[in-house]
CSV table of C-alpha atoms (C1' of nucleotides) in Angstrom, one decimal:
chain,number,residue,atom,x,y,z
A,1,UNK,CA,0.0,0.0,0.0
A,2,UNK,CA,2.9,2.3,-0.3
A,3,UNK,CA,3.7,4.4,-3.4
A,4,UNK,CA,5.8,1.8,-5.0
A,5,UNK,CA,3.4,1.0,-7.8
A,6,UNK,CA,2.2,4.4,-8.8
A,7,UNK,CA,2.4,4.5,-12.5
A,8,UNK,CA,4.6,1.4,-12.3
A,9,UNK,CA,7.7,3.5,-12.2
A,10,UNK,CA,8.7,2.9,-8.7
A,11,UNK,CA,12.4,2.9,-9.1
A,12,UNK,CA,12.5,6.5,-10.5
A,13,UNK,CA,10.2,8.1,-8.0
A,14,UNK,CA,12.0,9.7,-5.1
A,15,UNK,CA,10.5,11.4,-2.2
A,16,UNK,CA,12.3,14.6,-1.4
A,17,UNK,CA,10.6,15.7,1.7
A,18,UNK,CA,7.3,16.5,3.3
A,19,UNK,CA,6.2,19.4,5.5
A,20,UNK,CA,3.6,19.5,8.1
A,21,UNK,CA,1.8,22.8,7.6
A,22,UNK,CA,1.8,25.5,10.3
A,23,UNK,CA,-1.0,27.9,10.7
A,24,UNK,CA,1.1,30.5,8.9
A,25,UNK,CA,1.6,28.2,6.0
A,26,UNK,CA,-2.1,28.0,5.4
A,27,UNK,CA,-3.0,31.5,6.6
A,28,UNK,CA,-2.9,34.9,5.2
A,29,UNK,CA,0.8,35.2,4.7
A,30,UNK,CA,0.3,33.3,1.5
A,31,UNK,CA,3.6,31.5,1.7
A,32,UNK,CA,5.0,28.1,2.5
A,33,UNK,CA,8.3,28.1,4.4
A,34,UNK,CA,10.4,25.3,3.2
A,35,UNK,CA,12.8,24.1,5.8
A,36,UNK,CA,16.2,25.3,4.9
A,37,UNK,CA,17.9,22.0,4.7
A,38,UNK,CA,15.3,20.6,2.3
A,39,UNK,CA,15.3,23.7,0.3
A,40,UNK,CA,19.0,23.8,-0.2
A,41,UNK,CA,19.2,20.2,-0.9
A,42,UNK,CA,16.4,19.9,-3.4
A,43,UNK,CA,15.7,23.3,-4.7
A,44,UNK,CA,19.1,25.1,-4.7
A,45,UNK,CA,19.0,28.6,-5.9
A,46,UNK,CA,22.6,28.7,-6.9
A,47,UNK,CA,25.1,31.3,-6.1
A,48,UNK,CA,25.3,33.0,-9.5
A,49,UNK,CA,24.3,36.6,-9.8
A,50,UNK,CA,20.7,37.1,-9.4
A,51,UNK,CA,20.0,33.4,-8.9
A,52,UNK,CA,18.8,34.1,-5.4
A,53,UNK,CA,16.1,36.2,-6.8
A,54,UNK,CA,13.8,33.4,-7.1
A,55,UNK,CA,12.2,31.4,-9.9
A,56,UNK,CA,9.1,29.5,-10.7
A,57,UNK,CA,8.7,25.9,-9.9
A,58,UNK,CA,6.0,23.8,-11.6
A,59,UNK,CA,4.6,20.7,-10.0
A,60,UNK,CA,1.8,18.4,-10.9
A,61,UNK,CA,-0.7,17.1,-8.5
A,62,UNK,CA,-2.5,13.8,-8.4
A,63,UNK,CA,-5.0,14.9,-10.9
A,64,UNK,CA,-2.3,15.9,-13.4
A,65,UNK,CA,-3.0,19.6,-12.8
A,66,UNK,CA,0.0,21.8,-12.9
A,67,UNK,CA,0.8,24.1,-10.1
A,68,UNK,CA,3.3,26.8,-10.4
A,69,UNK,CA,4.8,28.5,-7.4
A,70,UNK,CA,7.2,31.3,-7.1
A,71,UNK,CA,10.2,30.0,-5.1
A,72,UNK,CA,12.6,32.4,-3.5
A,73,UNK,CA,14.8,33.1,-0.6
A,74,UNK,CA,13.9,35.8,1.9
A,75,UNK,CA,17.0,37.3,3.3
A,76,UNK,CA,15.2,39.1,6.0
A,77,UNK,CA,14.0,35.9,7.6
A,78,UNK,CA,16.8,33.7,6.1
A,79,UNK,CA,14.2,31.3,4.8
A,80,UNK,CA,13.1,29.7,1.6
A,81,UNK,CA,9.6,30.1,0.6
A,82,UNK,CA,6.9,29.3,-1.9
A,83,UNK,CA,4.9,32.5,-2.4
A,84,UNK,CA,2.9,33.3,-5.5
A,85,UNK,CA,0.5,30.5,-6.3
A,86,UNK,CA,0.7,28.9,-2.9
A,87,UNK,CA,-2.5,30.4,-1.5
A,88,UNK,CA,-4.5,29.0,-4.5
A,89,UNK,CA,-3.1,25.6,-3.8
A,90,UNK,CA,-4.1,25.9,-0.1
A,91,UNK,CA,-7.6,27.0,-1.0
A,92,UNK,CA,-8.2,24.4,-3.7
A,93,UNK,CA,-6.8,21.6,-1.6
A,94,UNK,CA,-8.6,22.9,1.5
A,95,UNK,CA,-5.4,22.6,3.5
A,96,UNK,CA,-5.4,23.3,7.2
A,97,UNK,CA,-2.7,23.6,9.8
A,98,UNK,CA,-1.7,20.1,10.6
A,99,UNK,CA,-2.1,18.8,7.1
A,100,UNK,CA,1.1,18.1,5.2
A,101,UNK,CA,2.5,18.4,1.7
A,102,UNK,CA,4.8,16.0,0.1
A,103,UNK,CA,7.3,16.8,-2.5
A,104,UNK,CA,8.5,14.1,-4.9
A,105,UNK,CA,10.7,13.9,-8.0
A,106,UNK,CA,10.4,11.6,-10.9
A,107,UNK,CA,13.5,11.0,-12.9
A,108,UNK,CA,12.8,9.7,-16.4
A,109,UNK,CA,16.3,8.4,-17.0
A,110,UNK,CA,17.9,7.0,-13.8
A,111,UNK,CA,21.5,7.6,-14.9
A,112,UNK,CA,20.9,11.3,-15.8
A,113,UNK,CA,21.2,14.4,-13.7
A,114,UNK,CA,18.2,16.2,-12.4
A,115,UNK,CA,17.7,18.4,-15.4
A,116,UNK,CA,14.8,16.4,-16.7
A,117,UNK,CA,13.1,15.7,-13.5
A,118,UNK,CA,9.5,16.1,-13.1
A,119,UNK,CA,8.2,17.4,-9.8
A,120,UNK,CA,5.1,16.3,-7.9
A,121,UNK,CA,3.3,17.8,-5.0
A,122,UNK,CA,1.0,16.0,-2.8
A,123,UNK,CA,-1.1,17.0,0.1
A,124,UNK,CA,-2.3,14.9,2.9
A,125,UNK,CA,-4.9,15.5,5.5
A,126,UNK,CA,-4.1,14.9,9.1
A,127,UNK,CA,-6.0,12.1,10.7
A,128,UNK,CA,-9.7,12.3,10.2
A,129,UNK,CA,-10.3,11.4,13.8
A,130,UNK,CA,-8.4,14.5,14.8
A,131,UNK,CA,-10.2,16.8,12.5
A,132,UNK,CA,-13.4,17.6,14.1
A,133,UNK,CA,-13.9,20.9,12.5
A,134,UNK,CA,-14.6,19.9,8.9
A,135,UNK,CA,-18.2,19.6,8.0
A,136,UNK,CA,-17.7,19.1,4.3
A,137,UNK,CA,-15.4,16.3,3.4
A,138,UNK,CA,-12.3,17.5,1.5
A,139,UNK,CA,-11.9,14.1,-0.1
A,140,UNK,CA,-12.3,15.4,-3.6
A,141,UNK,CA,-9.9,18.2,-3.0
A,142,UNK,CA,-7.2,16.1,-1.4
A,143,UNK,CA,-7.4,12.4,-1.4
A,144,UNK,CA,-6.6,10.7,1.8
A,145,UNK,CA,-3.6,8.5,1.6
A,146,UNK,CA,-2.9,9.6,-1.9
A,147,UNK,CA,0.8,10.3,-2.3
A,148,UNK,CA,-0.2,13.1,-4.6
A,149,UNK,CA,2.1,13.0,-7.5
A,150,UNK,CA,2.9,16.3,-9.0
A,151,UNK,CA,4.4,17.4,-12.2
A,152,UNK,CA,7.5,18.7,-13.8
A,153,UNK,CA,9.3,21.7,-12.7
A,154,UNK,CA,10.8,24.4,-14.7
A,155,UNK,CA,12.0,27.8,-14.0
A,156,UNK,CA,10.0,30.1,-16.3
A,157,UNK,CA,10.2,33.7,-15.4
A,158,UNK,CA,8.1,36.7,-14.7
A,159,UNK,CA,5.1,34.5,-14.2
A,160,UNK,CA,4.0,35.8,-17.6
A,161,UNK,CA,5.8,39.1,-17.8
A,162,UNK,CA,5.0,42.1,-15.8
A,163,UNK,CA,6.4,44.6,-18.2
A,164,UNK,CA,5.8,47.9,-16.6
A,165,UNK,CA,7.7,47.2,-13.5
A,166,UNK,CA,11.0,45.6,-13.0
A,167,UNK,CA,11.2,43.9,-16.3
A,168,UNK,CA,14.5,43.3,-17.8
A,169,UNK,CA,17.9,43.5,-16.3
A,170,UNK,CA,17.3,43.5,-12.6
A,171,UNK,CA,16.7,40.5,-10.4
A,172,UNK,CA,14.6,42.6,-8.0
A,173,UNK,CA,11.3,41.0,-7.5
A,174,UNK,CA,11.5,39.1,-10.7
A,175,UNK,CA,12.0,35.5,-11.3
A,176,UNK,CA,14.7,34.5,-13.6
A,177,UNK,CA,14.6,31.9,-16.4
A,178,UNK,CA,17.0,29.3,-15.5
A,179,UNK,CA,17.0,25.6,-14.9
A,180,UNK,CA,17.3,23.9,-11.6
A,181,UNK,CA,19.3,20.8,-10.9
A,182,UNK,CA,22.2,21.5,-13.2
A,183,UNK,CA,25.0,19.1,-13.6
A,184,UNK,CA,26.8,21.0,-10.9
A,185,UNK,CA,24.2,19.7,-8.5
A,186,UNK,CA,24.6,16.0,-9.2
A,187,UNK,CA,22.6,13.9,-7.0
A,188,UNK,CA,25.6,11.8,-6.1
A,189,UNK,CA,27.3,14.7,-4.5
A,190,UNK,CA,24.6,14.9,-1.9
A,191,UNK,CA,24.1,13.0,1.2
A,192,UNK,CA,20.7,11.8,2.2
A,193,UNK,CA,19.4,13.6,5.3
A,194,UNK,CA,18.5,11.7,8.5
A,195,UNK,CA,14.8,12.0,7.7
A,196,UNK,CA,15.3,10.0,4.6
A,197,UNK,CA,16.9,7.2,6.5
A,198,UNK,CA,14.1,6.8,9.0
A,199,UNK,CA,11.1,8.6,7.6
A,200,UNK,CA,8.0,8.6,9.7
A,201,UNK,CA,5.6,6.6,7.7
A,202,UNK,CA,3.8,8.9,5.4
A,203,UNK,CA,0.6,7.2,6.4
A,204,UNK,CA,1.1,8.1,10.1
A,205,UNK,CA,3.1,11.2,10.2
A,206,UNK,CA,1.2,13.5,12.3
A,207,UNK,CA,1.7,12.5,15.9
A,208,UNK,CA,5.1,14.2,16.4
A,209,UNK,CA,4.1,17.4,14.8
A,210,UNK,CA,3.2,20.2,17.2
A,211,UNK,CA,0.4,21.3,15.0
A,212,UNK,CA,-1.2,17.9,14.9
A,213,UNK,CA,-2.7,18.5,18.3
A,214,UNK,CA,-3.8,22.0,17.6
A,215,UNK,CA,-7.0,23.2,16.2
B,1,UNK,CA,-16.5,81.1,-0.8
B,2,UNK,CA,-15.6,78.9,-3.7
B,3,UNK,CA,-12.4,78.9,-5.5
B,4,UNK,CA,-13.4,81.4,-8.1
B,5,UNK,CA,-11.3,84.2,-6.9
B,6,UNK,CA,-8.1,82.7,-6.1
B,7,UNK,CA,-5.5,84.7,-7.8
B,8,UNK,CA,-8.2,86.4,-9.8
B,9,UNK,CA,-7.9,83.8,-12.5
B,10,UNK,CA,-11.1,81.9,-12.1
B,11,UNK,CA,-11.7,81.1,-15.7
B,12,UNK,CA,-8.5,79.1,-16.2
B,13,UNK,CA,-8.7,77.0,-13.0
B,14,UNK,CA,-10.1,73.6,-13.5
B,15,UNK,CA,-10.8,71.0,-10.9
B,16,UNK,CA,-9.6,67.7,-12.1
B,17,UNK,CA,-10.7,65.3,-9.3
B,18,UNK,CA,-10.6,64.7,-5.6
B,19,UNK,CA,-10.0,61.6,-3.6
B,20,UNK,CA,-11.2,60.8,-0.2
B,21,UNK,CA,-8.3,59.2,1.6
B,22,UNK,CA,-8.4,55.6,2.7
B,23,UNK,CA,-6.5,54.4,5.8
B,24,UNK,CA,-4.0,53.0,3.4
B,25,UNK,CA,-3.5,56.3,1.6
B,26,UNK,CA,-2.4,57.9,4.8
B,27,UNK,CA,-0.8,54.8,6.4
B,28,UNK,CA,2.5,53.1,6.2
B,29,UNK,CA,2.2,52.1,2.6
B,30,UNK,CA,3.4,55.5,1.6
B,31,UNK,CA,1.4,55.7,-1.5
B,32,UNK,CA,-1.8,57.2,-2.8
B,33,UNK,CA,-3.9,55.2,-5.2
B,34,UNK,CA,-5.3,57.4,-7.9
B,35,UNK,CA,-8.6,55.9,-9.2
B,36,UNK,CA,-7.9,54.6,-12.7
B,37,UNK,CA,-10.4,56.7,-14.5
B,38,UNK,CA,-9.0,59.9,-13.1
B,39,UNK,CA,-5.4,58.9,-13.6
B,40,UNK,CA,-5.9,58.0,-17.2
B,41,UNK,CA,-7.8,61.1,-17.9
B,42,UNK,CA,-5.6,63.6,-16.2
B,43,UNK,CA,-2.2,62.0,-15.8
B,44,UNK,CA,-1.8,59.8,-18.8
B,45,UNK,CA,1.4,57.9,-18.8
B,46,UNK,CA,1.4,57.4,-22.6
B,47,UNK,CA,1.8,54.2,-24.5
B,48,UNK,CA,5.3,54.7,-25.7
B,49,UNK,CA,7.9,52.2,-24.6
B,50,UNK,CA,8.8,52.7,-21.0
B,51,UNK,CA,6.4,55.6,-20.5
B,52,UNK,CA,4.5,53.5,-18.1
B,53,UNK,CA,7.6,53.5,-16.0
B,54,UNK,CA,6.6,56.5,-14.1
B,55,UNK,CA,7.6,60.1,-13.8
B,56,UNK,CA,7.7,63.0,-11.3
B,57,UNK,CA,4.8,65.3,-10.9
B,58,UNK,CA,5.2,68.7,-9.2
B,59,UNK,CA,2.3,70.5,-7.6
B,60,UNK,CA,2.1,73.6,-5.6
B,61,UNK,CA,0.1,73.9,-2.4
B,62,UNK,CA,-1.9,76.8,-1.0
B,63,UNK,CA,1.2,78.3,0.5
B,64,UNK,CA,3.1,78.2,-2.8
B,65,UNK,CA,5.3,75.3,-1.6
B,66,UNK,CA,6.2,72.8,-4.3
B,67,UNK,CA,5.5,69.2,-3.8
B,68,UNK,CA,7.0,66.6,-6.1
B,69,UNK,CA,5.7,63.1,-6.2
B,70,UNK,CA,6.7,60.1,-8.1
B,71,UNK,CA,3.7,58.9,-10.2
B,72,UNK,CA,3.6,55.5,-11.7
B,73,UNK,CA,1.6,52.5,-12.7
B,74,UNK,CA,1.7,49.2,-10.9
B,75,UNK,CA,1.1,46.5,-13.3
B,76,UNK,CA,0.5,43.9,-10.7
B,77,UNK,CA,-2.4,45.7,-9.2
B,78,UNK,CA,-3.4,47.6,-12.3
B,79,UNK,CA,-3.4,50.8,-10.4
B,80,UNK,CA,-1.9,54.3,-10.6
B,81,UNK,CA,-0.1,55.6,-7.6
B,82,UNK,CA,1.8,58.5,-6.1
B,83,UNK,CA,4.7,57.1,-4.2
B,84,UNK,CA,7.9,59.0,-3.4
B,85,UNK,CA,7.1,62.2,-1.7
B,86,UNK,CA,3.6,61.3,-0.7
B,87,UNK,CA,4.3,60.4,2.9
B,88,UNK,CA,6.0,63.7,3.5
B,89,UNK,CA,2.8,65.5,2.2
B,90,UNK,CA,0.6,63.4,4.5
B,91,UNK,CA,2.8,64.1,7.4
B,92,UNK,CA,3.1,67.8,6.9
B,93,UNK,CA,-0.5,68.3,6.1
B,94,UNK,CA,-1.5,66.0,9.0
B,95,UNK,CA,-3.8,64.1,6.7
B,96,UNK,CA,-6.0,61.3,8.1
B,97,UNK,CA,-8.3,58.8,6.6
B,98,UNK,CA,-11.5,60.5,5.6
B,99,UNK,CA,-9.7,63.7,4.6
B,100,UNK,CA,-9.5,64.4,0.9
B,101,UNK,CA,-7.1,65.7,-1.6
B,102,UNK,CA,-8.1,67.8,-4.5
B,103,UNK,CA,-6.2,68.1,-7.8
B,104,UNK,CA,-6.6,71.2,-9.9
B,105,UNK,CA,-5.0,72.5,-13.0
B,106,UNK,CA,-4.4,76.1,-14.0
B,107,UNK,CA,-3.9,76.9,-17.6
B,108,UNK,CA,-2.1,80.2,-18.3
B,109,UNK,CA,-3.4,80.5,-21.9
B,110,UNK,CA,-6.9,79.2,-22.3
B,111,UNK,CA,-6.5,78.4,-26.0
B,112,UNK,CA,-3.4,76.3,-25.5
B,113,UNK,CA,-2.9,72.7,-24.8
B,114,UNK,CA,-2.0,71.4,-21.5
B,115,UNK,CA,1.7,71.6,-21.9
B,116,UNK,CA,2.0,74.7,-19.9
B,117,UNK,CA,-0.4,73.8,-17.1
B,118,UNK,CA,0.5,74.3,-13.6
B,119,UNK,CA,-0.8,71.8,-11.1
B,120,UNK,CA,-2.2,72.4,-7.7
B,121,UNK,CA,-2.9,70.0,-4.9
B,122,UNK,CA,-5.2,70.8,-2.0
B,123,UNK,CA,-6.1,68.9,1.0
B,124,UNK,CA,-9.2,69.2,3.1
B,125,UNK,CA,-10.1,67.9,6.4
B,126,UNK,CA,-13.3,66.0,6.9
B,127,UNK,CA,-15.8,67.7,9.0
B,128,UNK,CA,-14.4,68.9,12.3
B,129,UNK,CA,-17.5,67.6,14.0
B,130,UNK,CA,-16.7,64.1,12.8
B,131,UNK,CA,-13.1,64.3,13.9
B,132,UNK,CA,-13.1,63.6,17.5
B,133,UNK,CA,-9.7,62.1,17.6
B,134,UNK,CA,-7.5,65.1,16.9
B,135,UNK,CA,-6.2,66.9,19.8
B,136,UNK,CA,-3.9,69.3,18.0
B,137,UNK,CA,-5.7,71.4,15.5
B,138,UNK,CA,-4.3,70.9,12.0
B,139,UNK,CA,-5.4,74.3,10.8
B,140,UNK,CA,-2.0,75.5,10.1
B,141,UNK,CA,-1.1,72.4,8.2
B,142,UNK,CA,-4.2,72.2,6.1
B,143,UNK,CA,-6.6,75.1,6.0
B,144,UNK,CA,-10.2,74.3,6.3
B,145,UNK,CA,-12.1,75.3,3.1
B,146,UNK,CA,-8.9,76.2,1.3
B,147,UNK,CA,-9.0,74.8,-2.1
B,148,UNK,CA,-5.3,74.4,-1.9
B,149,UNK,CA,-3.8,75.5,-5.1
B,150,UNK,CA,-0.7,73.6,-6.1
B,151,UNK,CA,2.0,74.2,-8.5
B,152,UNK,CA,3.3,73.3,-11.8
B,153,UNK,CA,4.0,69.9,-13.0
B,154,UNK,CA,6.9,68.5,-14.9
B,155,UNK,CA,8.3,65.2,-15.3
B,156,UNK,CA,11.9,65.2,-14.3
B,157,UNK,CA,13.3,61.8,-13.7
B,158,UNK,CA,14.9,59.6,-11.2
B,159,UNK,CA,14.1,62.1,-8.5
B,160,UNK,CA,17.8,62.2,-8.0
B,161,UNK,CA,18.6,58.8,-9.3
B,162,UNK,CA,18.1,55.6,-7.4
B,163,UNK,CA,20.7,53.6,-9.0
B,164,UNK,CA,20.9,50.4,-7.0
B,165,UNK,CA,18.6,47.4,-7.5
B,166,UNK,CA,16.6,48.1,-10.6
B,167,UNK,CA,19.2,50.3,-12.1
B,168,UNK,CA,20.7,50.0,-15.5
B,169,UNK,CA,19.2,49.1,-18.8
B,170,UNK,CA,15.7,48.7,-17.7
B,171,UNK,CA,13.1,51.4,-17.4
B,172,UNK,CA,12.0,49.6,-14.3
B,173,UNK,CA,11.9,51.7,-11.2
B,174,UNK,CA,13.3,54.6,-13.1
B,175,UNK,CA,11.3,57.6,-14.0
B,176,UNK,CA,11.6,58.9,-17.5
B,177,UNK,CA,12.0,62.5,-18.6
B,178,UNK,CA,9.0,63.4,-20.6
B,179,UNK,CA,6.2,65.9,-20.5
B,180,UNK,CA,2.6,65.2,-19.7
B,181,UNK,CA,-0.4,66.7,-21.4
B,182,UNK,CA,0.9,66.6,-24.9
B,183,UNK,CA,-1.0,68.1,-27.8
B,184,UNK,CA,-2.5,64.7,-28.3
B,185,UNK,CA,-4.3,65.1,-25.1
B,186,UNK,CA,-6.2,68.2,-26.0
B,187,UNK,CA,-8.7,69.2,-23.3
B,188,UNK,CA,-11.4,69.6,-25.9
B,189,UNK,CA,-11.1,66.0,-26.9
B,190,UNK,CA,-12.2,64.9,-23.4
B,191,UNK,CA,-15.5,64.8,-21.9
B,192,UNK,CA,-16.0,66.0,-18.3
B,193,UNK,CA,-16.9,63.1,-16.1
B,194,UNK,CA,-20.2,63.1,-14.3
B,195,UNK,CA,-18.5,64.2,-11.1
B,196,UNK,CA,-17.6,67.4,-12.9
B,197,UNK,CA,-21.1,68.2,-13.8
B,198,UNK,CA,-22.5,67.8,-10.3
B,199,UNK,CA,-19.6,67.9,-7.9
B,200,UNK,CA,-20.5,67.5,-4.3
B,201,UNK,CA,-19.6,70.8,-2.8
B,202,UNK,CA,-16.0,70.8,-1.8
B,203,UNK,CA,-17.0,72.2,1.5
B,204,UNK,CA,-19.3,69.3,2.3
B,205,UNK,CA,-18.0,66.4,0.4
B,206,UNK,CA,-17.7,63.7,3.0
B,207,UNK,CA,-21.1,62.3,3.7
B,208,UNK,CA,-21.2,59.8,1.0
B,209,UNK,CA,-17.7,58.5,1.5
B,210,UNK,CA,-17.5,55.3,3.4
B,211,UNK,CA,-14.5,56.6,5.3
B,212,UNK,CA,-16.3,59.6,6.4
B,213,UNK,CA,-18.2,57.7,9.0
B,214,UNK,CA,-15.3,55.5,10.0
B,215,UNK,CA,-12.6,56.2,12.5
C,1,DA,C1',19.1,51.3,12.6
C,2,DG,C1',15.2,53.1,10.7
C,3,DA,C1',12.2,55.1,7.4
C,4,DA,C1',11.0,55.6,2.9
C,5,DG,C1',10.8,53.9,-1.7
C,6,DC,C1',10.0,50.3,-4.8
C,7,DA,C1',7.8,46.6,-7.4
C,8,DC,C1',5.0,42.7,-6.6
C,9,DC,C1',0.9,40.2,-4.7
C,10,DT,C1',-4.1,39.0,-3.2
C,11,DG,C1',-8.7,39.0,-1.3
C,12,DT,C1',-12.9,41.4,-1.7
C,13,DA,C1',-16.2,44.1,-3.7
C,14,DT,C1',-18.2,45.6,-7.7
C,15,DT,C1',-19.5,45.4,-12.3
D,1,DT,C1',-20.3,34.6,-14.7
D,2,DA,C1',-15.5,36.3,-15.3
D,3,DA,C1',-13.0,40.5,-15.2
D,4,DT,C1',-11.8,44.6,-13.0
D,5,DA,C1',-10.5,48.1,-9.4
D,6,DC,C1',-8.3,48.8,-5.4
D,7,DA,C1',-7.5,48.6,-0.3
D,8,DG,C1',-4.4,46.5,2.1
D,9,DG,C1',-0.4,44.0,2.2
D,10,DT,C1',4.7,41.7,1.4
D,11,DG,C1',10.1,41.5,0.9
D,12,DC,C1',13.8,43.9,-0.3
D,13,DT,C1',16.7,48.1,-1.4
D,14,DT,C1',18.1,52.7,-0.7
D,15,DC,C1',19.0,56.5,1.8
DNA sequence: AGAAGCACCTGTATT
DNA sequence: TAATACAGGTGCTTC
């Protein structure tokens, strides 16, 4: 009952990380904080000029729908965040604090680098027994136990151009068109993090999360 | 006691529009949103390349003091704003939500286009009887019933250069040196808006504004 | 260090 | 109903 047989491509699917959502992640701040170690391991922004400015990541959910988020680093809080697009995801998936999102990668050719990877995002409700506040079942929005595969990722830029403003030349506030997972970020050069060695089962992840018992 | 005898040039003075100030207009956002219809009618940014980038507008107040604001279009919110310089005006005039600003134009030669127009900005407190929160009288800062004539307007650019972030190559964040009110914007080609036909008396304008009864 | 300036973003109300 | 206007925000940069 695990994810090993989704699409019959078990060997190439790799779970990157999951995050249990805080109230802020689903609130009015319209952003998801990605824990730094996960962000720097899986979504490195590079050190080139302007590469910290942020970019767009596209994922696919379990229905095949594409979700594009602006991903960037906030120097003021020293944190990596998904901003633009995130609130729409929260709303459509009816995510609440205590729910979780899972990020996966699917690599078409195992020997290759990450340049061709497709990215998936999945969401998972916390235990139904703990959720007493939901009257309408969110099953359709976010399938229980679904590992929620999500699609490809690519850069893109400007979210569709915002001419008037900070268009060309400056990184300020603009995403830049560049690829992630370059050859300089070979998977082999990285070490799996502790969580990957002993991951709390995705089907029973909530108990240790502080927000699991809230709300 | 209307504005017809200011400077004895009544025939050339034309009220453009007024705006009742929202909390955001006088708050920490340091910007005044100019309703799109008024902005496009009276302060067109032009359609040339980069002309939406913004420019500087200079006005004169009732004391003859010049006030220069950066005026630009925010593509993301599809709105026109005064930014740089606005907070100083709010502070000096002690403007609060519910107060209003009035924009006027004075045309030296009636037959001419708008190229030589001088611009005036006036501020007006909401009814004193409705303002119970002000301990210090703002009379000196913003004269009650004064139509607040304001000065000339010209473009200029960069307000003194703001090199840094969005600097070189891109129009972004930079104002451009160009004139407003070109011959292609002949006054005769425009129709006065309804507000101009039946303006609520400037000395009793607040009752219909939602912010008049707030705060 | 702080305030102002800047471009970008979004929910809500309105049309 | 989808699109628009804009009030109220953000992070980041500059001064």
